[in-house]
Coordinates of N, CA, C and O in Angstrom, one line a residue:
X988 N 72.1 92.8 134.8 CA 70.7 93.2 135.0 C 69.7 92.1 134.7 O 69.9 91.3 133.8
X989 N 68.5 92.2 135.3 CA 67.5 91.2 135.1 C 66.7 91.6 133.8 O 66.6 92.8 133.5
X990 N 66.2 90.7 133.0 CA 65.4 91.0 131.9 C 64.1 91.6 132.4 O 63.6 91.3 133.5
X991 N 63.5 92.5 131.6 CA 62.2 93.1 132.0 C 61.1 92.1 132.0 O 60.3 92.0 133.0
X992 N 61.0 91.3 130.9 CA 60.0 90.2 130.8 C 60.6 89.0 130.1 O 61.4 89.2 129.2
X993 N 60.1 87.8 130.5 CA 60.5 86.6 129.7 C 59.4 85.6 129.9 O 58.6 85.6 130.8
X994 N 59.5 84.6 128.9 CA 58.6 83.5 128.9 C 59.4 82.2 129.0 O 60.6 82.2 128.5
X995 N 58.8 81.1 129.4 CA 59.6 79.9 129.7 C 59.8 79.0 128.4 O 60.6 78.1 128.5
X996 N 59.1 79.3 127.3 CA 59.4 78.5 126.2 C 59.9 79.3 125.0 O 59.9 80.6 125.1
X997 N 60.4 78.7 124.0 CA 61.1 79.4 122.9 C 60.1 79.7 121.7 O 60.5 80.3 120.7
X998 N 58.8 79.4 121.9 CA 57.9 79.6 120.8 C 57.0 80.8 121.1 O 56.8 81.6 120.2
X999 N 56.5 81.0 122.3 CA 55.6 82.1 122.6 C 56.4 83.4 122.4 O 57.5 83.5 122.8
X1000 N 55.7 84.3 121.7 CA 56.4 85.6 121.4 C 55.8 86.7 122.3 O 54.6 86.8 122.5
X1001 N 56.7 87.6 122.8 CA 56.3 88.8 123.6 C 56.2 89.9 122.5 O 57.3 90.2 122.0
X1002 N 55.0 90.4 122.2 CA 54.9 91.4 121.1 C 54.8 92.8 121.6 O 55.1 93.7 120.9
X1003 N 54.4 93.0 122.9 CA 54.3 94.3 123.5 C 54.7 94.3 124.9 O 54.2 93.4 125.7
X1004 N 55.4 95.3 125.3 CA 55.7 95.6 126.7 C 55.6 97.1 126.9 O 56.4 97.8 126.2
X1005 N 54.6 97.6 127.6 CA 54.5 99.1 127.7 C 53.8 99.4 129.0 O 53.1 98.6 129.6
X1006 N 53.9 100.6 129.4 CA 53.1 101.1 130.5 C 51.7 101.4 130.1 O 51.5 101.9 129.0
X1007 N 50.7 101.0 130.9 CA 49.3 101.3 130.6 C 49.1 102.8 130.5 O 49.7 103.6 131.1
X1008 N 48.1 103.1 129.7 CA 47.7 104.5 129.5 C 47.4 105.2 130.8 O 47.6 106.4 130.9
X1009 N 46.8 104.4 131.7 CA 46.4 105.1 133.0 C 47.6 105.1 134.0 O 47.5 105.6 135.1
X1010 N 48.8 104.5 133.6 CA 50.0 104.5 134.4 C 50.0 103.6 135.5 O 51.0 103.5 136.3
X1011 N 49.0 102.8 135.8 CA 48.9 102.0 137.0 C 49.3 100.5 136.7 O 49.4 99.7 137.6
X1012 N 49.7 100.2 135.5 CA 50.0 98.8 135.2 C 51.0 98.7 134.0 O 51.3 99.7 133.3
X1013 N 51.5 97.5 133.9 CA 52.4 97.1 132.8 C 51.5 96.3 131.8 O 50.9 95.3 132.3
X1014 N 51.5 96.6 130.6 CA 50.7 95.9 129.6 C 51.6 95.0 128.8 O 52.7 95.5 128.3
X1015 N 51.3 93.7 128.7 CA 52.1 92.7 127.9 C 51.2 92.0 126.9 O 50.0 91.7 127.3
X1016 N 51.6 91.8 125.8 CA 50.9 91.0 124.8 C 51.8 89.9 124.4 O 52.9 90.0 124.0
X1017 N 51.1 88.7 124.4 CA 51.8 87.4 124.0 C 51.1 86.9 122.8 O 49.9 87.0 122.7
X1018 N 51.9 86.2 122.0 CA 51.3 85.6 120.7 C 51.8 84.2 120.6 O 53.0 83.9 120.8
X1019 N 50.9 83.3 120.2 CA 51.2 81.9 120.0 C 51.2 81.7 118.5 O 50.1 81.7 117.8
X1020 N 52.4 81.5 117.8 CA 52.5 81.6 116.3 C 52.4 80.2 115.6 O 52.3 80.2 114.4
X1021 N 52.3 79.1 116.3 CA 52.4 77.8 115.7 C 51.1 77.1 115.3 O 51.1 76.1 114.6
X1022 N 50.0 77.6 115.9 CA 48.7 77.0 115.7 C 48.4 75.8 116.7 O 47.5 75.1 116.5
X1023 N 49.2 75.7 117.7 CA 49.0 74.7 118.7 C 48.9 75.4 120.1 O 49.7 76.2 120.5
X1024 N 47.8 75.0 120.8 CA 47.6 75.6 122.1 C 48.8 75.2 123.0 O 49.4 74.1 122.8
X1025 N 49.1 76.1 123.9 CA 50.3 75.8 124.8 C 50.2 76.6 126.1 O 49.4 77.5 126.2
X1026 N 51.0 76.2 127.1 CA 51.1 76.9 128.3 C 52.6 77.4 128.4 O 53.5 76.7 127.9
X1027 N 52.7 78.6 129.0 CA 54.1 79.1 129.2 C 54.0 79.8 130.6 O 53.0 80.1 131.1
X1028 N 55.2 80.0 131.1 CA 55.3 80.8 132.4 C 55.8 82.2 132.0 O 56.9 82.3 131.4
X1029 N 55.1 83.2 132.4 CA 55.5 84.6 132.2 C 56.2 85.0 133.5 O 55.7 84.8 134.6
X1030 N 57.3 85.7 133.3 CA 58.0 86.3 134.4 C 58.3 87.7 134.2 O 58.7 88.1 133.1
X1031 N 58.1 88.5 135.2 CA 58.6 89.9 135.3 C 59.5 90.0 136.5 O 59.0 90.3 137.6
X1032 N 60.8 89.7 136.3 CA 61.7 89.5 137.4 C 61.8 90.8 138.3 O 61.9 90.7 139.5
X1033 N 61.8 92.0 137.7 CA 62.0 93.2 138.5 C 60.8 93.4 139.4 O 60.9 94.2 140.4
X1034 N 59.6 92.9 139.1 CA 58.4 93.0 140.0 C 58.2 91.8 140.8 O 57.3 91.7 141.6
X1035 N 59.0 90.7 140.6 CA 58.7 89.5 141.3 C 57.5 88.7 140.9 O 56.9 88.0 141.7
X1036 N 57.1 88.9 139.7 CA 55.9 88.3 139.1 C 56.2 87.0 138.3 O 57.1 87.0 137.5
X1037 N 55.5 86.0 138.6 CA 55.6 84.7 137.9 C 54.2 84.1 137.7 O 53.5 83.9 138.7
X1038 N 53.8 83.9 136.5 CA 52.4 83.5 136.3 C 52.3 82.5 135.1 O 52.9 82.7 134.1
X1039 N 51.5 81.4 135.3 CA 51.3 80.5 134.2 C 50.2 81.1 133.2 O 49.2 81.6 133.7
X1040 N 50.5 81.0 131.9 CA 49.5 81.6 130.9 C 49.2 80.5 129.9 O 50.1 79.8 129.4
X1041 N 47.9 80.3 129.6 CA 47.5 79.4 128.6 C 47.1 80.2 127.3 O 46.4 81.2 127.4
X1042 N 47.6 79.7 126.2 CA 47.4 80.4 124.9 C 46.8 79.4 124.0 O 47.3 78.3 123.9
X1043 N 45.7 79.8 123.3 CA 45.1 79.0 122.2 C 45.9 79.1 120.9 O 46.9 79.9 120.8
X1044 N 45.6 78.3 120.0 CA 46.3 78.4 118.7 C 46.1 79.8 118.0 O 45.0 80.3 118.0
X1045 N 47.2 80.3 117.7 CA 47.3 81.7 117.1 C 46.7 82.8 117.9 O 46.4 83.8 117.4
X1046 N 46.6 82.6 119.2 CA 46.0 83.6 120.1 C 47.0 84.7 120.4 O 48.1 84.5 120.7
X1047 N 46.4 85.9 120.5 CA 47.1 87.1 121.0 C 46.4 87.4 122.3 O 45.2 87.5 122.4
X1048 N 47.2 87.4 123.4 CA 46.6 87.6 124.7 C 47.2 88.8 125.3 O 48.5 89.0 125.4
X1049 N 46.4 89.7 125.8 CA 46.8 90.9 126.5 C 46.7 90.7 128.0 O 45.7 90.4 128.5
X1050 N 47.8 91.0 128.7 CA 47.9 90.9 130.1 C 48.2 92.2 130.8 O 48.9 93.0 130.2
X1051 N 47.6 92.4 131.9 CA 47.8 93.7 132.7 C 48.4 93.3 134.0 O 47.8 92.5 134.8
X1052 N 49.6 93.8 134.3 CA 50.2 93.5 135.6 C 50.1 94.8 136.4 O 50.7 95.9 136.1
X1053 N 49.3 94.8 137.5 CA 49.1 96.0 138.3 C 50.4 96.3 139.1 O 50.9 95.4 139.8
X1054 N 50.9 97.5 139.0 CA 52.1 97.8 139.6 C 52.0 97.9 141.1 O 52.9 97.5 141.9
X1055 N 50.9 98.3 141.7 CA 50.7 98.4 143.1 C 50.6 97.1 143.8 O 51.1 96.9 144.9
X1056 N 49.9 96.1 143.2 CA 49.6 94.9 143.8 C 50.3 93.7 143.2 O 50.3 92.6 143.8
X1057 N 50.9 93.9 142.0 CA 51.6 92.8 141.3 C 50.6 91.7 140.7 O 51.0 90.7 140.3
X1058 N 49.3 92.0 140.8 CA 48.3 91.1 140.3 C 48.4 91.1 138.7 O 48.5 92.1 138.1
X1059 N 48.2 89.9 138.2 CA 48.2 89.7 136.7 C 46.8 89.2 136.3 O 46.2 88.3 136.9
X1060 N 46.3 89.9 135.3 CA 45.0 89.6 134.8 C 44.9 89.9 133.3 O 45.7 90.6 132.8
X1061 N 43.9 89.3 132.6 CA 43.7 89.5 131.2 C 43.1 90.9 131.0 O 42.4 91.4 131.9
X1062 N 43.3 91.5 129.9 CA 42.8 92.8 129.5 C 42.4 92.7 128.1 O 42.8 91.9 127.3
X1063 N 41.5 93.7 127.7 CA 41.1 93.8 126.3 C 42.1 94.7 125.6 O 43.1 95.1 126.2
X1064 N 42.0 94.9 124.3 CA 42.9 95.7 123.5 C 43.0 97.2 123.9 O 43.9 97.9 123.6
X1065 N 41.9 97.6 124.7 CA 42.0 99.0 125.2 C 42.5 99.0 126.6 O 42.4 100.1 127.3
X1066 N 43.1 97.9 127.1 CA 43.8 97.8 128.3 C 42.9 97.7 129.5 O 43.3 97.8 130.7
X1067 N 41.6 97.5 129.3 CA 40.6 97.4 130.4 C 40.6 96.0 130.9 O 40.6 95.0 130.1
X1068 N 40.7 95.8 132.2 CA 40.7 94.4 132.8 C 39.4 93.7 132.4 O 38.3 94.3 132.3
X1069 N 39.6 92.4 132.1 CA 38.4 91.5 131.8 C 37.8 90.9 133.0 O 38.4 90.7 134.0

């Protein structure tokens, strides 16, 4: 079976994977723990999603993957698109 979510580097942490409260999206939270800005590739193989993500030092980034369109965008902590 394919993994639900993965990132391309060994440093970035996936801290949350859940269905959005409105049911229309998958919510993902990524964390950069080293204090160095970096880029990683986020993959959601079951949805065919692949997206480059930039993270600042110690940044927590919330992403919203729309299930209907497979579009990836940033969201706030209340899951609202930015």
